[in-house]
Amino acid sequence: MFTSQMPEKGPNFGWVMRSNNPKVQWWFKLLTMGVFLGILIVWGIDGLNVGSFQRDFVLLKVNSSGKFSPTFKDFSFTNISLRPHSVNTHQNLNQDFARKNLAPKVAPQQINLTENQGNAPDFSLEMVTNVSHKEPELVEVSRPRVHRWISAELEANYSSNLLTNWLAPGGEPCRESRTVDVNIPALDGRENVELSTGDIHEFVFHALDDSGKPHCLGGDYFETDLAGETWKSRPPVKDLGNGSYQFSLQVHPHFSGDYNLTVILLFRHYEGLKFSPERFAYDKVLRVIPVKFSKFSVELPELSQCKKSDLVRDVWSGRWTRHAKNNSCPISNDGRYRCQEPNFPCQKPWCDGPLGLLESNGWVYSTHCSFKMFSSEEAWNCLNDRWIFWWGDSNHCDTVRNILNFILGVDMKAVPRRVDMNISNPRNPSQTVRFTNIFNGHPNETGNYQGLNSLADADYRELLKGYFSGNVVPDTIIMNSGLHDGVFWSSLRHFIKGADYAASFWAEIFDGMRQRGLTPPEVIYRTTVTTGGYARRLAFNPNKMEAFNGVVLDKLRAHGLVDRVIDDFDMTYPWHYDNRCNDGVHYGRAPAKLKWRDGQIGHQYFVDLMLGHVLLNALCTR
C-alpha cells in the first residue's frame, strides 16, 4: 500500500546521458531534433488554421452586419433625387397598427453561395390581405419558385372598370380617409433584405391614413423604381381595390447585386385624373429600401428577338440593362455622346446588332422579347418602297427626325408637325420611303391641347380621310395620343367618349378601304411617354397618361383596329424621375451642346432613339 511518504516511481533516463556508447548518444540527439521539428510543424499548421478561422470570422461579421450599405453610387444619366420630395421612412409607421396587424418579424435568410447549393431557400414571400373593409389580417405564405418572366396585362373592359372605380362611393370612415403612408409587412423593419435572382417576388402593401389606420379604397397612384448599377425597371403595381396593392420584383441572374427599391405616392384616389391635378399632387417618397439580389441557379426562358407575334401585348414590363460604361465620355460639340464605337456589339440575348449606334453608354431596353439594332443598310432594305403614316403628338416629330438622322443617315434638322415627304437613301438613291406625319394635338398644326378632340373639326377629318381615299393607301399607321388629351378633357368620362369616337372614326375609314377592295394598313399603337421631372405633377402626369393609354387601347381593340403595340410608357418610365433624358414631355429632342432644363450642358436622347429601333422591329420583323 502506498503512502504519501513513499517515493513515486517514474522512468529513469539517466542511463542515456551516462552512456558512453556513441550510437546511443547519436540516436538520442536525432530523436530530440525530430521531436522539436515535429512541434514546429504542428505549431505552423495550427497557426495557419487559426489565421484562416480569423479571416472567416471577419467575413462572417461583415455578412451578418445589421447595416446594409449599397456600394453603387453612379447610375449615369439619372438617379432618383430625393431632394424635391419629403421622405417618410418605415420607422414612422404607427406602432399600434404594426403590433396589431404585422406578421411575425421574418429574420433575413442568409444565402450559402456554394458550388453545390442543393435546394436553395425560397425568398419569395407574398403577404395575403383580407379583402374586407375591416383592418386586414396579414398572413405570410411561402410561394413556390416560379421560372417565368414578370409580366403585366391590361384588364378586360378597362374603360368601364376604371370609370366604376373612379366613381366608387365613400360612406365609411376608412373609405373617406386619405393615404399618407403605406405598410409593407414583408419588408418594413427588416435589415439586409436579400432576395434570389430569377424568381418573381410578390409583395402586398396597404395604404395608411394620417392616424396610421388602413385606408380601404383603391385608386392611389404609386411610382415604383428598382435600380442598380446595370439594371433599371418599373416593378408593376396591381391595385386590389380595397386599399391594398401588390407589386412584383424580379432580376435576372446575370445582374445580381445591390439595388434600391423606391416607392413614391404621387396622387391619391385618382386625383391625377382631375382636370387640374397639380394642386392635388402628394409626391412623397415613402420608401427607399436597399435590396440585395443574390445569384441562384435559376433558369429563366431565354429572351428571343421580337417577332410580330410578340408585339401584341397591350402592356409591357421590361427593363433597361447596361453592358458597357465609359467613364470618360464628354459631350461633343454637336451635343452627342459617342461613348462606344458605333459597331460595339450587343450582348445576346438582351439585344442584337451594334449597340454602339444607340449612343447610350451601354444601356439597352428589352421586354418579353429583345430588339434588333438596325444598321442604315438594314433599315433601308426594310423600308424601301413603303409608306408609313404617323398620327400623333410632337413626340412623333422627334422620333421621325431621329430615325432619319441616326439610322437612315438622312440629314434633317426638324420634322414639321404636318408633312408628306418622299425620302431617298443618300447612298443609294433608288431606295425611297414615304413618311407622312399629321399632328393630332390640335386641328391647326400650330395649336395645342386638343388631342383626340381634333377630330371634332370637319376640315381636319377630311384631311385625314384624303390620305386613305385613293387607290394607294399607307402600308402602316403608327398612332399615338395622350399628352394634349390630358390638358383638354375635363373628366375621365368625357375622354372615354372622345376615345370611342376616335376609334369609330378610324373604323369607318378602314371599312371604306375594304369596300373598295383595298387592304387596310396595319396599325401600330405607340403608348404615350411617361412625363418626367416637373411634368409628373401636371395635367399630363403619369397617372393620367397611363389611364388614357389603357382607354385608347381598349376602344381601338373594341373596333378591331390594333395589330401591334409599342409600350413607350414602360420604356420611358425608369427615366422619368428627373429631366436628364427628357424636357418633361419629349424624350427625343435633338442633341445640342446647350444648357438643358436641369441646368446641365446637353441632355440624353438615347431613350427615343431606342424607340426608333423598336419601331423598326415592329415594321421589319416577320
Coordinates of C-alpha atoms in Angstrom, one line a residue:
M1 CA 0.0 0.0 0.0
F2 CA 1.3 3.4 -1.0
T3 CA 1.6 6.3 1.4
S4 CA 2.5 9.9 0.9
Q5 CA 6.0 9.3 2.2
M6 CA 6.7 6.6 -0.3
P7 CA 8.9 7.7 -3.3
E8 CA 7.0 8.0 -6.5
K9 CA 8.3 5.7 -9.2
G10 CA 9.0 7.1 -12.7
P11 CA 11.0 6.5 -15.8
N12 CA 14.8 6.9 -15.4
F13 CA 16.5 8.3 -18.5
G14 CA 19.8 8.9 -16.8
W15 CA 21.4 5.9 -18.4
V16 CA 21.1 7.6 -21.7
M17 CA 23.2 10.6 -20.7
R18 CA 25.7 8.4 -18.8
S19 CA 26.1 6.0 -21.7
N20 CA 29.5 6.1 -23.4
N21 CA 28.0 4.3 -26.5
P22 CA 28.3 6.8 -29.4
K23 CA 25.4 5.1 -31.2
V24 CA 23.1 5.7 -28.3
Q25 CA 24.1 9.4 -28.0
W26 CA 23.6 9.9 -31.8
W27 CA 20.2 8.2 -31.7
F28 CA 19.1 10.4 -28.8
K29 CA 20.2 13.6 -30.5
L30 CA 18.4 12.6 -33.7
L31 CA 15.2 11.8 -31.7
T32 CA 15.3 15.1 -29.9
M33 CA 15.7 17.1 -33.1
G34 CA 12.8 15.1 -34.7
V35 CA 10.5 15.9 -31.8
F36 CA 11.5 19.6 -32.0
L37 CA 10.8 19.8 -35.7
G38 CA 7.5 18.0 -35.2
I39 CA 6.5 20.6 -32.7
L40 CA 7.4 23.4 -35.1
I41 CA 5.4 21.8 -38.0
V42 CA 2.3 21.2 -35.8
W43 CA 2.5 24.7 -34.5
G44 CA 2.8 26.1 -38.0
I45 CA -0.2 24.2 -39.3
D46 CA -2.2 25.2 -36.2
G47 CA -1.2 28.8 -36.9
L48 CA -2.5 28.6 -40.5
N49 CA -5.8 27.2 -39.3
V50 CA -6.1 30.0 -36.7
G51 CA -5.4 32.6 -39.3
S52 CA -7.9 31.1 -41.7
F53 CA -10.5 30.9 -39.0
Q54 CA -9.9 34.6 -38.1
R55 CA -10.4 35.6 -41.7
D56 CA -13.7 33.5 -42.0
F57 CA -14.9 35.1 -38.8
V58 CA -14.2 38.6 -40.1
L59 CA -16.1 37.7 -43.3
L60 CA -19.0 36.3 -41.2
K61 CA -19.2 39.5 -39.2
V62 CA -19.4 41.6 -42.4
N63 CA -22.2 39.4 -43.9
S64 CA -24.2 39.5 -40.7
S65 CA -23.9 43.2 -40.1
G66 CA -27.0 45.0 -39.0
K67 CA -26.4 47.7 -41.6
F68 CA -26.8 47.4 -45.4
S69 CA -24.8 49.8 -47.5
P70 CA -25.2 49.6 -51.2
T71 CA -21.9 50.1 -53.0
F72 CA -23.2 51.7 -56.1
K73 CA -23.3 55.4 -56.4
D74 CA -23.5 56.3 -60.1
F75 CA -26.2 55.0 -62.4
S76 CA -25.1 57.6 -65.1
F77 CA -27.6 59.8 -66.7
T78 CA -30.2 59.6 -63.9
N79 CA -30.8 58.7 -60.3
I80 CA -33.9 59.3 -58.3
S81 CA -33.4 62.6 -56.5
L82 CA -34.9 62.7 -53.0
R83 CA -34.4 66.4 -52.6
P84 CA -37.6 67.6 -54.2
H85 CA -39.6 65.2 -52.1
S86 CA -40.2 64.7 -48.4
V87 CA -39.1 61.2 -47.3
N88 CA -41.2 59.2 -44.9
T89 CA -39.4 56.0 -43.9
H90 CA -40.9 52.9 -42.4
Q91 CA -39.7 53.8 -39.0
N92 CA -42.5 56.4 -38.8
L93 CA -45.3 53.8 -39.1
N94 CA -47.9 53.8 -36.5
Q95 CA -46.7 51.4 -33.9
D96 CA -50.1 50.3 -32.7
F97 CA -51.1 49.2 -36.2
A98 CA -47.8 47.5 -36.6
R99 CA -48.2 45.4 -33.4
K100 CA -51.8 44.5 -34.3
N101 CA -51.5 43.6 -37.9
L102 CA -48.0 42.8 -38.9
A103 CA -47.0 39.2 -39.3
P104 CA -44.2 38.0 -37.0
K105 CA -40.9 39.6 -38.0
V106 CA -39.0 37.5 -40.5
A107 CA -35.3 37.3 -40.0
P108 CA -33.4 37.7 -43.2
Q109 CA -32.3 34.3 -44.6
Q110 CA -28.6 34.0 -45.4
I111 CA -27.7 32.6 -48.7
N112 CA -25.0 29.9 -49.0
L113 CA -23.3 30.7 -52.3
T114 CA -21.5 27.4 -52.7
E115 CA -21.0 25.3 -55.8
N116 CA -23.4 22.6 -54.7
Q117 CA -26.5 24.5 -53.5
G118 CA -28.9 21.7 -53.4
N119 CA -32.4 23.1 -52.6
A120 CA -31.8 26.8 -52.3
P121 CA -34.1 28.6 -49.8
D122 CA -37.2 30.3 -51.2
F123 CA -37.1 34.0 -50.6
S124 CA -40.4 34.7 -52.4
L125 CA -42.9 35.9 -49.8
E126 CA -46.4 37.1 -50.5
M127 CA -48.4 38.9 -47.9
V128 CA -52.1 37.9 -48.4
T129 CA -54.6 40.5 -47.3
N130 CA -58.1 40.1 -46.2
V131 CA -60.1 42.0 -48.8
S132 CA -62.9 43.0 -46.4
H133 CA -63.2 46.6 -45.3
K134 CA -62.0 45.7 -41.8
E135 CA -58.4 46.0 -40.8
P136 CA -56.5 43.5 -42.8
E137 CA -55.2 40.3 -41.4
L138 CA -51.8 39.7 -42.9
V139 CA -50.7 36.2 -43.4
E140 CA -47.3 35.1 -44.7
V141 CA -47.3 32.5 -47.4
S142 CA -44.3 30.7 -48.9
R143 CA -44.6 30.7 -52.7
P144 CA -43.1 28.1 -55.0
R145 CA -40.2 29.2 -57.1
V146 CA -41.5 30.5 -60.4
H147 CA -39.3 30.2 -63.5
R148 CA -41.0 32.7 -65.8
W149 CA -40.6 36.4 -66.7
I150 CA -42.5 39.0 -64.9
S151 CA -45.5 40.4 -66.9
A152 CA -48.4 42.8 -66.7
E153 CA -51.6 43.0 -68.6
L154 CA -54.5 45.3 -69.4
E155 CA -57.6 44.1 -67.7
A156 CA -60.7 43.4 -69.7
N157 CA -63.3 46.2 -70.0
Y158 CA -60.6 48.6 -68.9
S159 CA -62.5 51.8 -69.6
S160 CA -65.8 50.8 -67.8
N161 CA -64.0 49.3 -64.8
L162 CA -61.8 52.4 -64.5
L163 CA -64.8 54.7 -64.5
T164 CA -66.6 52.5 -62.0
N165 CA -63.6 52.6 -59.6
W166 CA -63.2 56.3 -60.1
L167 CA -66.8 56.9 -59.1
A168 CA -66.7 54.5 -56.2
P169 CA -68.6 56.0 -53.2
G170 CA -67.2 56.6 -49.8
G171 CA -69.5 56.4 -46.8
E172 CA -67.3 54.5 -44.3
P173 CA -64.5 56.3 -42.4
C174 CA -61.8 54.1 -43.9
R175 CA -63.1 55.0 -47.4
E176 CA -63.2 58.7 -46.7
S177 CA -59.7 58.9 -45.3
R178 CA -56.7 59.9 -47.3
T179 CA -53.5 57.9 -47.8
V180 CA -50.3 59.4 -46.3
D181 CA -48.2 56.3 -45.9
V182 CA -48.0 52.5 -46.5
N183 CA -47.3 49.3 -44.6
I184 CA -45.2 46.7 -46.4
P185 CA -45.2 43.8 -43.9
A186 CA -42.7 41.6 -45.6
L187 CA -40.1 44.5 -45.9
D188 CA -40.7 47.0 -43.2
G189 CA -38.5 46.6 -40.2
R190 CA -36.2 44.2 -41.9
E191 CA -32.5 44.7 -42.3
N192 CA -30.4 43.1 -45.0
V193 CA -33.3 42.4 -47.4
E194 CA -31.9 39.7 -49.6
L195 CA -33.8 38.1 -52.5
S196 CA -32.9 35.5 -55.0
T197 CA -32.4 36.3 -58.7
G198 CA -34.7 34.8 -61.3
D199 CA -37.7 34.3 -59.0
I200 CA -40.7 36.6 -59.0
H201 CA -41.1 38.1 -55.5
E202 CA -44.6 39.5 -54.9
F203 CA -45.4 41.8 -52.0
V204 CA -48.7 43.2 -50.8
F205 CA -48.7 46.6 -49.1
H206 CA -51.6 48.6 -47.5
A207 CA -52.4 52.3 -47.6
L208 CA -52.5 54.1 -44.2
D209 CA -54.2 57.3 -43.3
D210 CA -52.6 60.1 -41.1
S211 CA -53.6 58.2 -37.9
G212 CA -51.9 55.0 -39.1
K213 CA -55.2 53.2 -39.8
P214 CA -55.8 51.3 -43.0
H215 CA -57.4 53.2 -45.9
C216 CA -59.8 50.8 -47.6
L217 CA -60.4 52.3 -51.0
G218 CA -58.2 51.9 -54.1
G219 CA -57.1 54.5 -56.7
D220 CA -53.8 55.7 -55.2
Y221 CA -51.0 56.1 -57.8
F222 CA -47.6 54.8 -56.7
E223 CA -44.4 55.2 -58.7
T224 CA -42.1 52.3 -58.2
D225 CA -38.5 52.0 -59.2
L226 CA -35.9 49.2 -59.0
A227 CA -32.5 50.5 -59.8
G228 CA -28.9 49.1 -59.7
E229 CA -25.7 49.8 -61.5
T230 CA -26.7 47.8 -64.5
W231 CA -30.5 47.4 -64.3
K232 CA -33.4 49.8 -64.2
S233 CA -37.1 48.8 -64.2
R234 CA -40.5 49.6 -63.0
P235 CA -41.9 46.9 -60.7
P236 CA -45.6 46.5 -61.8
V237 CA -48.2 47.5 -59.2
K238 CA -51.7 46.0 -59.1
D239 CA -54.5 47.9 -57.4
L240 CA -56.6 45.4 -55.4
G241 CA -59.3 47.9 -54.9
N242 CA -59.6 47.9 -51.1
G243 CA -56.6 50.0 -50.1
S244 CA -54.2 47.1 -50.8
Y245 CA -51.7 46.9 -53.6
Q246 CA -49.4 44.3 -54.9
F247 CA -46.0 44.8 -56.6
S248 CA -43.6 42.3 -58.1
L249 CA -39.8 42.2 -58.2
Q250 CA -37.5 40.2 -60.5
V251 CA -33.9 40.5 -61.5
H252 CA -32.2 38.2 -64.0
P253 CA -29.3 36.1 -62.5
H254 CA -26.8 37.9 -64.8
F255 CA -27.5 41.1 -62.8
S256 CA -27.1 40.1 -59.2
G257 CA -26.0 42.8 -56.8
D258 CA -27.2 45.8 -54.8
Y259 CA -30.4 47.7 -55.7
N260 CA -32.6 50.4 -54.3
L261 CA -36.4 49.8 -54.3
T262 CA -38.2 53.2 -54.2
V263 CA -41.9 53.8 -53.7
I264 CA -43.4 57.2 -54.2
L265 CA -47.0 58.2 -53.6
L266 CA -47.7 60.7 -56.4
F267 CA -51.5 61.0 -56.3
R268 CA -54.3 59.8 -54.0
H269 CA -57.6 58.2 -55.2
Y270 CA -57.5 59.0 -58.9
E271 CA -56.7 62.7 -58.3
G272 CA -54.1 62.6 -61.0
L273 CA -57.1 62.2 -63.4
K274 CA -58.6 65.5 -62.5
F275 CA -58.8 68.4 -65.0
S276 CA -56.3 70.4 -62.9
P277 CA -54.4 67.9 -60.9
E278 CA -51.3 69.8 -59.8
R279 CA -52.7 71.1 -56.5
F280 CA -53.7 67.5 -55.6
A281 CA -50.2 66.0 -56.1
Y282 CA -48.8 64.4 -53.0
D283 CA -45.4 63.4 -54.5
K284 CA -43.8 61.9 -51.4
V285 CA -41.1 59.3 -51.2
L286 CA -42.5 56.6 -48.8
R287 CA -39.7 54.1 -49.1
V288 CA -36.1 53.7 -50.3
I289 CA -35.3 50.1 -49.4
P290 CA -31.8 48.6 -50.2
V291 CA -32.3 45.1 -51.6
K292 CA -29.6 42.6 -52.4
F293 CA -30.3 40.2 -55.2
S294 CA -28.1 37.1 -54.8
K295 CA -27.5 34.7 -57.6
F296 CA -29.1 31.3 -57.7
S297 CA -29.1 28.6 -60.3
V298 CA -32.5 29.6 -61.6
E299 CA -33.1 29.3 -65.3
L300 CA -35.4 31.8 -67.0
P301 CA -36.6 31.4 -70.6
E302 CA -34.0 33.0 -72.8
L303 CA -35.2 36.1 -74.5
S304 CA -35.7 35.7 -78.2
Q305 CA -35.6 38.5 -80.8
C306 CA -39.0 40.1 -81.1
K307 CA -41.3 38.9 -83.9
K308 CA -44.5 40.5 -85.0
S309 CA -46.5 38.0 -82.9
D310 CA -44.6 39.1 -79.8
L311 CA -45.8 42.7 -80.2
V312 CA -49.5 42.1 -79.5
R313 CA -49.3 42.7 -75.7
D314 CA -51.1 45.9 -74.6
V315 CA -48.8 46.4 -71.5
W316 CA -45.1 45.6 -71.3
S317 CA -43.0 45.0 -68.2
G318 CA -39.4 45.4 -69.5
R319 CA -36.1 46.6 -68.1
W320 CA -33.1 48.6 -69.1
T321 CA -29.8 46.7 -68.8
R322 CA -26.3 48.0 -69.1
H323 CA -23.5 46.2 -70.9
A324 CA -20.7 48.8 -71.1
K325 CA -19.7 52.0 -69.4
N326 CA -17.2 54.7 -70.5
N327 CA -16.4 56.9 -67.5
S328 CA -14.7 59.5 -69.7
C329 CA -17.3 60.3 -72.3
P330 CA -17.6 64.0 -72.7
I331 CA -20.3 65.7 -74.8
S332 CA -19.2 66.5 -78.3
N333 CA -19.7 69.9 -80.0
D334 CA -22.8 68.6 -81.8
G335 CA -24.4 67.5 -78.4
R336 CA -23.9 63.8 -78.9
Y337 CA -22.4 61.2 -76.6
R338 CA -20.3 58.7 -78.5
C339 CA -19.2 56.6 -75.6
Q340 CA -18.6 53.4 -77.6
E341 CA -17.6 52.7 -81.1
P342 CA -20.7 52.5 -83.5
N343 CA -20.0 48.8 -84.1
F344 CA -19.8 48.0 -80.4
P345 CA -21.8 44.7 -80.3
C346 CA -24.9 43.9 -78.3
Q347 CA -24.7 41.1 -75.7
K348 CA -27.3 38.5 -76.5
P349 CA -30.0 37.8 -75.5
W350 CA -30.5 41.4 -74.5
C351 CA -30.3 42.8 -78.0
D352 CA -28.9 42.0 -81.4
G353 CA -26.7 44.2 -83.6
P354 CA -24.5 47.2 -83.0
L355 CA -25.3 48.6 -79.5
G356 CA -22.9 51.5 -80.1
L357 CA -25.4 53.0 -82.5
L358 CA -27.7 53.8 -79.6
E359 CA -25.2 56.2 -78.0
S360 CA -26.5 55.2 -74.6
N361 CA -23.2 54.4 -72.9
G362 CA -24.2 50.7 -72.7
W363 CA -27.9 50.9 -71.8
V364 CA -30.5 48.9 -73.8
Y365 CA -34.2 48.1 -73.4
S366 CA -35.7 44.7 -73.6
T367 CA -39.1 43.3 -72.5
H368 CA -40.7 39.9 -73.0
C369 CA -38.5 39.8 -76.2
S370 CA -35.4 41.6 -77.2
F371 CA -34.8 44.0 -80.1
K372 CA -32.5 44.3 -83.0
M373 CA -30.4 47.4 -83.5
F374 CA -30.7 48.3 -87.2
S375 CA -27.8 49.5 -89.4
S376 CA -28.6 52.0 -92.0
E377 CA -28.4 49.4 -94.8
E378 CA -30.7 47.0 -92.9
A379 CA -33.3 49.8 -92.2
W380 CA -33.3 51.0 -95.8
N381 CA -33.8 47.4 -97.1
C382 CA -36.8 47.1 -94.9
L383 CA -38.4 50.5 -95.6
N384 CA -37.8 50.7 -99.3
D385 CA -40.9 51.5 -101.3
R386 CA -43.1 51.6 -98.2
W387 CA -45.5 54.3 -97.0
I388 CA -45.6 55.0 -93.2
F389 CA -48.3 57.2 -91.9
W390 CA -47.7 58.9 -88.5
W391 CA -50.6 60.2 -86.5
G392 CA -49.8 61.6 -83.0
D393 CA -48.3 64.3 -81.0
S394 CA -45.0 66.2 -81.4
N395 CA -43.0 63.2 -80.0
H396 CA -43.6 61.7 -83.4
C397 CA -41.8 64.6 -85.0
D398 CA -38.8 63.9 -82.8
T399 CA -38.9 60.1 -83.4
V400 CA -39.1 60.5 -87.2
R401 CA -36.2 63.0 -87.2
N402 CA -34.1 60.7 -85.0
I403 CA -34.8 57.7 -87.3
L404 CA -33.8 59.8 -90.3
N405 CA -30.7 61.3 -88.8
F406 CA -29.3 58.4 -86.7
I407 CA -30.5 55.3 -88.5
L408 CA -31.2 56.2 -92.2
G409 CA -28.4 58.6 -92.5
V410 CA -30.6 61.5 -93.8
D411 CA -29.6 64.9 -92.5
M412 CA -32.8 66.6 -91.4
K413 CA -32.8 69.3 -88.7
A414 CA -36.5 69.2 -87.9
V415 CA -39.7 67.3 -89.0
P416 CA -42.8 69.6 -89.3
R417 CA -46.0 68.7 -87.5
R418 CA -47.7 68.3 -90.8
V419 CA -45.6 66.9 -93.7
D420 CA -45.8 64.4 -96.5
M421 CA -42.3 63.6 -97.9
N422 CA -40.6 61.0 -100.1
I423 CA -37.1 60.3 -98.8
S424 CA -34.2 58.8 -100.8
N425 CA -31.3 56.9 -99.4
P426 CA -28.3 59.2 -99.8
R427 CA -26.1 56.2 -100.5
N428 CA -28.5 54.5 -102.9
P429 CA -31.0 57.0 -104.5
S430 CA -33.0 54.1 -105.9
Q431 CA -34.3 53.3 -102.4
T432 CA -37.1 55.6 -101.2
V433 CA -39.6 55.6 -98.3
R434 CA -42.7 57.9 -97.9
F435 CA -43.3 59.4 -94.4
T436 CA -46.5 61.3 -93.8
N437 CA -46.8 62.9 -90.4
I438 CA -50.1 64.5 -89.2
F439 CA -50.1 66.2 -85.8
N440 CA -53.2 65.3 -83.7
G441 CA -52.6 67.7 -80.8
H442 CA -54.8 70.3 -82.5
P443 CA -56.7 70.5 -85.8
N444 CA -54.5 73.5 -86.6
E445 CA -50.8 72.5 -86.9
T446 CA -49.7 75.5 -84.8
G447 CA -52.2 74.9 -82.0
N448 CA -52.1 72.7 -78.9
Y449 CA -54.1 70.9 -76.2
Q450 CA -57.0 69.4 -78.2
G451 CA -55.8 65.8 -78.6
L452 CA -58.5 63.5 -79.9
N453 CA -60.9 66.3 -79.8
S454 CA -59.2 67.5 -83.0
L455 CA -61.5 65.0 -84.8
A456 CA -64.4 67.3 -83.9
D457 CA -63.1 69.6 -86.7
A458 CA -64.7 68.7 -90.0
D459 CA -61.8 70.0 -92.1
Y460 CA -59.3 68.0 -90.0
R461 CA -61.3 64.8 -90.5
E462 CA -61.4 65.4 -94.3
L463 CA -57.6 66.0 -94.3
L464 CA -57.1 62.6 -92.7
K465 CA -59.6 60.8 -95.0
G466 CA -57.8 62.2 -98.0
Y467 CA -54.8 60.0 -97.4
F468 CA -56.9 56.9 -97.4
S469 CA -59.4 57.6 -100.2
G470 CA -57.2 56.8 -103.2
N471 CA -56.2 53.5 -104.8
V472 CA -52.9 53.5 -102.9
V473 CA -53.0 53.8 -99.1
P474 CA -50.3 53.7 -96.5
D475 CA -48.8 50.3 -95.5
T476 CA -48.7 51.1 -91.8
I477 CA -50.2 53.7 -89.4
I478 CA -48.3 54.5 -86.3
M479 CA -50.8 56.1 -83.9
N480 CA -50.4 57.9 -80.6
S481 CA -52.4 60.3 -78.4
G482 CA -52.4 61.4 -74.8
L483 CA -50.3 64.5 -73.8
H484 CA -52.7 67.0 -75.4
D485 CA -55.7 65.0 -74.2
G486 CA -54.5 65.4 -70.7
V487 CA -55.0 69.1 -70.9
F488 CA -58.2 69.2 -72.9
W489 CA -60.6 66.7 -71.5
S490 CA -62.4 67.9 -68.4
S491 CA -63.1 64.4 -66.9
L492 CA -62.4 60.7 -67.4
R493 CA -66.0 60.1 -68.6
H494 CA -65.6 62.7 -71.4
F495 CA -62.3 61.3 -72.5
I496 CA -63.7 57.8 -72.7
K497 CA -66.4 59.2 -75.1
G498 CA -63.7 61.0 -77.1
A499 CA -61.6 57.9 -77.4
D500 CA -64.6 55.9 -78.5
Y501 CA -65.4 58.5 -81.2
A502 CA -61.8 58.4 -82.5
A503 CA -61.9 54.6 -82.7
S504 CA -65.2 54.7 -84.6
F505 CA -63.8 57.4 -87.0
W506 CA -60.8 55.2 -87.9
A507 CA -63.0 52.1 -88.1
E508 CA -65.2 53.9 -90.7
I509 CA -62.1 54.8 -92.8
F510 CA -60.9 51.1 -92.7
D511 CA -64.3 49.9 -93.7
G512 CA -64.3 52.2 -96.7
M513 CA -60.9 50.8 -97.8
R514 CA -62.2 47.3 -97.6
Q515 CA -65.3 48.2 -99.5
R516 CA -63.1 49.4 -102.3
G517 CA -61.2 46.1 -102.3
L518 CA -58.1 47.5 -100.7
T519 CA -56.1 46.0 -97.8
P520 CA -56.1 48.5 -94.9
P521 CA -52.8 49.5 -93.3
E522 CA -51.6 47.6 -90.3
V523 CA -51.9 49.7 -87.1
I524 CA -49.1 50.1 -84.5
Y525 CA -50.2 51.9 -81.4
R526 CA -47.4 53.6 -79.6
T527 CA -48.4 54.5 -76.0
T528 CA -47.8 57.9 -74.6
V529 CA -44.5 58.7 -72.9
T530 CA -44.2 58.9 -69.1
T531 CA -43.9 62.6 -68.5
G532 CA -40.8 63.5 -66.5
G533 CA -39.5 65.7 -63.7
Y534 CA -41.6 68.8 -63.1
A535 CA -44.3 67.4 -65.6
R536 CA -45.1 64.5 -63.2
R537 CA -47.5 66.7 -61.3
L538 CA -49.2 68.5 -64.3
A539 CA -52.3 67.8 -66.5
F540 CA -50.4 65.1 -68.4
N541 CA -49.0 63.4 -65.4
P542 CA -48.1 59.6 -65.4
N543 CA -51.2 58.7 -63.5
K544 CA -53.4 60.2 -66.2
M545 CA -51.3 59.1 -69.2
E546 CA -51.3 55.5 -68.0
A547 CA -55.1 55.6 -67.7
F548 CA -55.5 57.3 -71.0
N549 CA -53.2 54.8 -72.7
G550 CA -55.5 52.0 -71.4
V551 CA -58.7 53.7 -72.5
V552 CA -57.4 54.3 -76.1
L553 CA -56.2 50.8 -76.5
D554 CA -59.5 49.4 -75.0
K555 CA -61.5 51.4 -77.6
L556 CA -59.2 50.6 -80.5
R557 CA -59.3 46.9 -79.6
A558 CA -63.1 47.0 -79.4
H559 CA -63.2 48.2 -83.1
G560 CA -60.6 45.7 -84.2
L561 CA -58.0 48.3 -85.2
V562 CA -54.8 47.4 -83.4
D563 CA -52.3 45.0 -84.9
R564 CA -49.3 45.7 -82.6
V565 CA -48.5 47.8 -79.5
I566 CA -45.2 49.5 -78.7
D567 CA -45.4 50.4 -75.0
D568 CA -43.3 53.6 -74.9
F569 CA -44.8 54.4 -71.4
D570 CA -42.9 51.4 -70.0
M571 CA -39.8 52.2 -72.0
T572 CA -39.6 55.8 -70.7
Y573 CA -40.8 55.1 -67.1
P574 CA -37.4 54.3 -65.5
W575 CA -36.0 57.6 -66.8
H576 CA -38.9 59.9 -65.9
Y577 CA -38.0 60.9 -62.3
D578 CA -35.9 63.9 -63.5
N579 CA -35.3 65.7 -66.8
R580 CA -31.9 64.2 -67.8
C581 CA -33.5 62.2 -70.6
N582 CA -36.5 64.5 -71.3
D583 CA -37.7 68.1 -71.2
G584 CA -40.8 67.0 -69.3
V585 CA -42.9 65.9 -72.3
H586 CA -40.3 64.9 -75.0
Y587 CA -37.6 62.2 -74.9
G588 CA -36.2 62.8 -78.4
R589 CA -35.2 66.4 -78.6
A590 CA -32.3 66.9 -81.0
P591 CA -28.8 66.7 -79.4
A592 CA -27.3 70.1 -78.6
K593 CA -24.4 71.3 -76.5
L594 CA -26.6 73.8 -74.7
K595 CA -27.9 74.3 -71.2
W596 CA -30.7 71.8 -70.6
R597 CA -33.7 72.2 -68.3
D598 CA -31.9 70.5 -65.4
G599 CA -29.0 73.0 -65.6
Q600 CA -26.5 70.7 -67.2
I601 CA -25.0 71.1 -70.6
G602 CA -26.6 68.8 -73.1
H603 CA -29.1 66.0 -72.5
Q604 CA -29.6 62.3 -73.1
Y605 CA -31.6 61.3 -76.2
F606 CA -31.0 57.6 -76.4
V607 CA -34.4 56.6 -74.9
D608 CA -36.2 58.0 -78.0
L609 CA -33.5 56.5 -80.3
M610 CA -34.3 53.1 -78.7
L611 CA -37.9 53.7 -79.6
G612 CA -36.9 54.2 -83.2
H613 CA -35.2 50.8 -83.3
V614 CA -38.2 49.2 -81.6
L615 CA -40.5 50.7 -84.2
L616 CA -38.2 49.3 -86.9
N617 CA -38.5 45.9 -85.3
A618 CA -42.3 46.2 -85.5
L619 CA -42.1 47.3 -89.1
C620 CA -39.4 44.9 -90.4
T621 CA -39.7 41.6 -88.5
R622 CA -41.9 38.8 -89.5

